[in-house]
Structure formats: structure tokens, C-alpha cells
GROMACS .gro file of C-alpha atoms in nm:
model
  202
    1MET     CA    1   0.000   0.000   0.000
    2ARG     CA    2   0.128   0.350  -0.082
    3ALA     CA    3  -0.055   0.632   0.088
    4GLY     CA    4   0.206   0.897   0.021
    5TRP     CA    5   0.449   1.086   0.239
    6TRP     CA    6   0.267   1.414   0.287
    7MET     CA    7  -0.081   1.541   0.344
    8ALA     CA    8  -0.240   1.882   0.314
    9VAL     CA    9  -0.410   2.034   0.617
   10LEU     CA   10  -0.742   2.213   0.576
   11LEU     CA   11  -0.857   2.460   0.837
   12ALA     CA   12  -1.225   2.523   0.792
   13PRO     CA   13  -1.463   2.701   1.030
   14THR     CA   14  -1.790   2.531   0.941
   15GLY     CA   15  -2.091   2.348   1.075
   16ALA     CA   16  -2.078   1.974   1.130
   17TRP     CA   17  -2.000   1.826   0.790
   18ALA     CA   18  -2.130   2.131   0.602
   19ALA     CA   19  -2.018   2.174   0.242
   20GLU     CA   20  -1.662   2.304   0.229
   21ALA     CA   21  -1.564   2.632   0.066
   22PRO     CA   22  -1.281   2.623  -0.189
   23ALA     CA   23  -0.948   2.588  -0.009
   24VAL     CA   24  -0.709   2.882   0.012
   25MET     CA   25  -0.364   2.734  -0.047
   26LEU     CA   26  -0.114   2.875   0.202
   27GLY     CA   27   0.190   2.678   0.087
   28THR     CA   28   0.448   2.498   0.298
   29ASN     CA   29   0.545   2.776   0.540
   30PRO     CA   30   0.248   3.003   0.620
   31SER     CA   31   0.284   3.267   0.888
   32GLU     CA   32   0.071   3.277   1.201
   33CYS     CA   33  -0.098   3.587   1.055
   34GLN     CA   34  -0.196   3.397   0.739
   35ILE     CA   35  -0.326   3.100   0.937
   36ALA     CA   36  -0.528   3.327   1.169
   37ARG     CA   37  -0.691   3.504   0.875
   38ALA     CA   38  -0.781   3.173   0.713
   39LEU     CA   39  -0.902   3.004   1.032
   40LEU     CA   40  -1.061   3.288   1.231
   41GLY     CA   41  -1.127   3.549   0.965
   42SER     CA   42  -0.896   3.809   1.119
   43ALA     CA   43  -0.531   3.845   1.219
   44PRO     CA   44  -0.394   3.941   1.562
   45PRO     CA   45  -0.255   4.290   1.629
   46GLY     CA   46   0.083   4.353   1.473
   47CYS     CA   47   0.013   4.156   1.156
   48PRO     CA   48   0.063   4.337   0.825
   49PRO     CA   49  -0.259   4.425   0.644
   50ALA     CA   50  -0.389   4.169   0.399
   51LEU     CA   51  -0.344   4.261   0.034
   52VAL     CA   52  -0.678   4.348  -0.124
   53VAL     CA   53  -0.723   4.397  -0.499
   54MET     CA   54  -0.990   4.659  -0.557
   55PRO     CA   55  -1.206   4.618  -0.870
   56ALA     CA   56  -1.227   4.901  -1.117
   57SER     CA   57  -1.504   5.149  -1.035
   58PRO     CA   58  -1.793   5.126  -1.282
   59ALA     CA   59  -1.940   5.435  -1.437
   60ALA     CA   60  -2.197   5.605  -1.217
   61PRO     CA   61  -2.547   5.488  -1.315
   62VAL     CA   62  -2.816   5.734  -1.411
   63GLU     CA   63  -3.057   5.756  -1.121
   64PRO     CA   64  -3.422   5.685  -1.208
   65PRO     CA   65  -3.692   5.917  -1.078
   66PRO     CA   66  -3.803   5.836  -0.722
   67ALA     CA   67  -4.076   5.576  -0.694
   68PRO     CA   68  -4.400   5.667  -0.522
   69VAL     CA   69  -4.398   5.597  -0.148
   70PRO     CA   70  -4.639   5.314  -0.059
   71PRO     CA   71  -4.857   5.342   0.251
   72PRO     CA   72  -4.710   5.196   0.570
   73VAL     CA   73  -4.770   4.826   0.634
   74VAL     CA   74  -4.798   4.680   0.983
   75VAL     CA   75  -4.586   4.365   1.008
   76ALA     CA   76  -4.570   4.125   1.302
   77PRO     CA   77  -4.225   4.096   1.465
   78ALA     CA   78  -4.009   3.842   1.287
   79ALA     CA   79  -3.887   3.533   1.469
   80PRO     CA   80  -3.517   3.539   1.568
   81ALA     CA   81  -3.292   3.440   1.281
   82PRO     CA   82  -3.131   3.097   1.321
   83ALA     CA   83  -2.764   3.078   1.405
   84THR     CA   84  -2.541   3.108   1.100
   85VAL     CA   85  -2.227   2.907   1.038
   86VAL     CA   86  -1.907   3.071   0.916
   87GLU     CA   87  -1.706   2.860   0.674
   88ARG     CA   88  -1.343   2.930   0.580
   89THR     CA   89  -1.095   2.680   0.438
   90ALA     CA   90  -0.715   2.690   0.416
   91ALA     CA   91  -0.476   2.420   0.297
   92PHE     CA   92  -0.102   2.374   0.342
   93LEU     CA   93   0.157   2.099   0.346
   94ILE     CA   94   0.225   1.861   0.636
   95ASN     CA   95   0.497   1.598   0.587
   96PHE     CA   96   0.486   1.243   0.726
   97ASP     CA   97   0.731   0.958   0.693
   98PHE     CA   98   0.635   0.736   0.398
   99GLY     CA   99   0.353   0.497   0.491
  100SER     CA  100   0.376   0.621   0.849
  101ALA     CA  101   0.195   0.849   1.094
  102ARG     CA  102   0.520   1.007   1.217
  103ILE     CA  103   0.508   1.383   1.158
  104ARG     CA  104   0.829   1.509   0.998
  105PRO     CA  105   1.023   1.769   1.203
  106GLU     CA  106   0.989   2.036   0.933
  107SER     CA  107   0.609   2.023   0.968
  108GLN     CA  108   0.605   2.057   1.346
  109ALA     CA  109   0.670   2.431   1.314
  110VAL     CA  110   0.356   2.466   1.101
  111LEU     CA  111   0.148   2.281   1.360
  112ASP     CA  112   0.301   2.504   1.628
  113ARG     CA  113   0.158   2.807   1.446
  114VAL     CA  114  -0.177   2.633   1.403
  115ALA     CA  115  -0.182   2.565   1.779
  116ALA     CA  116  -0.099   2.930   1.854
  117VAL     CA  117  -0.400   3.037   1.648
  118MET     CA  118  -0.622   2.779   1.822
  119ALA     CA  119  -0.515   2.921   2.161
  120ALA     CA  120  -0.549   3.289   2.059
  121PRO     CA  121  -0.788   3.517   2.251
  122GLY     CA  122  -1.138   3.468   2.116
  123ALA     CA  123  -1.066   3.121   1.977
  124GLU     CA  124  -1.021   2.925   2.298
  125THR     CA  125  -1.372   2.779   2.288
  126VAL     CA  126  -1.374   2.678   1.919
  127ARG     CA  127  -1.380   2.301   1.869
  128PHE     CA  128  -1.194   2.122   1.592
  129ARG     CA  129  -1.243   1.799   1.399
  130ILE     CA  130  -0.927   1.642   1.253
  131VAL     CA  131  -0.998   1.412   0.956
  132GLY     CA  132  -0.736   1.205   0.774
  133HIS     CA  133  -0.755   1.126   0.401
  134THR     CA  134  -0.545   0.920   0.156
  135ASP     CA  135  -0.525   0.866  -0.219
  136ASP     CA  136  -0.677   0.551  -0.372
  137VAL     CA  137  -0.355   0.346  -0.391
  138GLY     CA  138  -0.388   0.037  -0.174
  139SER     CA  139  -0.673  -0.136   0.004
  140ASP     CA  140  -0.969   0.035   0.165
  141ALA     CA  141  -0.883  -0.110   0.503
  142GLY     CA  142  -0.516  -0.011   0.486
  143ASN     CA  143  -0.587   0.344   0.374
  144LEU     CA  144  -0.858   0.387   0.635
  145GLU     CA  145  -0.624   0.277   0.911
  146LEU     CA  146  -0.341   0.503   0.789
  147SER     CA  147  -0.573   0.804   0.766
  148ARG     CA  148  -0.694   0.743   1.122
  149ARG     CA  149  -0.340   0.712   1.254
  150ARG     CA  150  -0.229   1.035   1.085
  151ALA     CA  151  -0.530   1.228   1.215
  152ALA     CA  152  -0.460   1.087   1.563
  153ALA     CA  153  -0.094   1.189   1.532
  154VAL     CA  154  -0.191   1.549   1.458
  155LYS     CA  155  -0.430   1.550   1.754
  156ASP     CA  156  -0.167   1.395   1.981
  157TYR     CA  157   0.090   1.657   1.883
  158LEU     CA  158  -0.151   1.946   1.944
  159VAL     CA  159  -0.253   1.804   2.284
  160ARG     CA  160   0.074   1.663   2.415
  161VAL     CA  161   0.320   1.918   2.280
  162ARG     CA  162   0.113   2.235   2.234
  163ARG     CA  163  -0.129   2.183   2.527
  164ILE     CA  164  -0.451   2.229   2.329
  165ALA     CA  165  -0.734   2.081   2.537
  166ALA     CA  166  -0.815   1.731   2.417
  167ALA     CA  167  -1.187   1.797   2.465
  168ARG     CA  168  -1.169   2.054   2.183
  169LEU     CA  169  -1.032   1.801   1.932
  170ASP     CA  170  -1.184   1.497   1.761
  171ALA     CA  171  -0.991   1.272   1.521
  172ALA     CA  172  -1.128   1.046   1.249
  173GLY     CA  173  -1.018   0.886   0.923
  174MET     CA  174  -1.187   0.871   0.583
  175GLY     CA  175  -0.922   0.673   0.395
  176LYS     CA  176  -0.977   0.715   0.021
  177ARG     CA  177  -1.353   0.774   0.042
  178ALA     CA  178  -1.344   1.153  -0.011
  179LEU     CA  179  -1.088   1.230  -0.281
  180ILE     CA  180  -1.043   1.604  -0.328
  181ASP     CA  181  -0.906   1.548  -0.680
  182GLN     CA  182  -1.134   1.280  -0.820
  183ALA     CA  183  -0.997   1.322  -1.172
  184ASN     CA  184  -0.652   1.219  -1.044
  185PRO     CA  185  -0.713   0.967  -0.765
  186ARG     CA  186  -0.339   0.920  -0.703
  187SER     CA  187  -0.275   1.296  -0.676
  188PRO     CA  188  -0.077   1.406  -0.367
  189GLU     CA  189  -0.360   1.653  -0.292
  190ASN     CA  190  -0.575   1.357  -0.190
  191ARG     CA  191  -0.327   1.261   0.084
  192ARG     CA  192  -0.427   1.516   0.345
  193VAL     CA  193  -0.551   1.584   0.696
  194GLU     CA  194  -0.843   1.823   0.735
  195ILE     CA  195  -0.887   2.029   1.050
  196VAL     CA  196  -1.246   2.152   1.064
  197ALA     CA  197  -1.308   2.434   1.312
  198LEU     CA  198  -1.669   2.451   1.425
  199GLN     CA  199  -1.771   2.814   1.479
  200VAL     CA  200  -2.134   2.930   1.499
  201ASN     CA  201  -2.237   3.296   1.479
  202GLY     CA  202  -2.572   3.441   1.577
   0.00000   0.00000   0.00000
């Protein structure tokens, strides 16, 4: 069985198993500021401003004449709006030993920054689901087991080394059942761990 030697990590504030937004690729060495923006929607003080490309201003439209004002309508108070779920997704590289759940030393620094964002003020109560994935090379059972072990390894590192509360983290494996690149089932992009941050607004 060959499940690959690296996996991408997705950080996605979302509801339980809600549809994922397109991933923002952060590369192999994202800063804490980049991770915070992707995971929490804002960066801590001291981070440089995010680059924003402004669209060209369209020509000012010609204003139509004002419409007649309708008579007032009495409307019953609306029921409170249901809680809304914020969804953001980021992806970057995490290296493992080939066919193993051992996290490579060069990827520990990335997980350290992820942990710092998880522990940042305002994020301490957010819960996370860690889900392992593989490509489709090898058996279902072997890939499922490897994906579970890699997700568990990420959770263990965050809890044991970075002191993130274990109660905030769940770990599971999907094996090769949810390929992100279905057109290329052996693509390295399929060999990933997803970290789903559950954050409800409203």
C-alpha cells in the first residue's frame, strides 16, 4: 500500500459536515498571521494588512426618478434568525514519513503556528475535527487505518506538545472515500488531513 508521504491540512470554520468552501492554499510555510486570517477570519494585532485587490469602479449609473412611497404596512415581529455558520478553508503541506503516521520535524513548526492560532484570545472555545484522508492506492482497510493514525498523530501533537485541550479536538479517518481530486485519484492533494473548526455565529 502506498498512501504517500505528505498530506495537506485544511482549516475550515464550518458546521458539522457542512459543504466546504474552496481551499485557500497557504503553501508549505504560512505565517501565524496567514493562518489566523484563514481560520478565524482576522489576524492578531501587529500583523501586516492583507493585500486586497480593488475592482475598477464602474461608471456612475443614471438615477431613475423616485418611486411613489407606498402606505405603511404593519408587520408582526419576525422570529429570531437561526444561528449562521461561518465557513473558511485553508490548505497547506504537512509531511509524514512514507507509509507512516510520524510527523516530519519540518512540519512541526507549522502545527506550532496552528496551535498558537487555536489558543489565541477569542478562539479558545472553538472546537476542531481532525480528519485524515489518503489517495486511492492500496486497500480500503489499509488506507482507512493510515488516515486514522495520521489524524490521531496530529491530535496527539496538538494536545501533548502544544497543550490544546483534548476535549476541543476529535480525530477520524476517511481513507480514500473523499478524494479532493477525483480526476486524479493518485494525486498528492488527496493525501491530506483536514482540520475543521466549528464556529457558529448568531
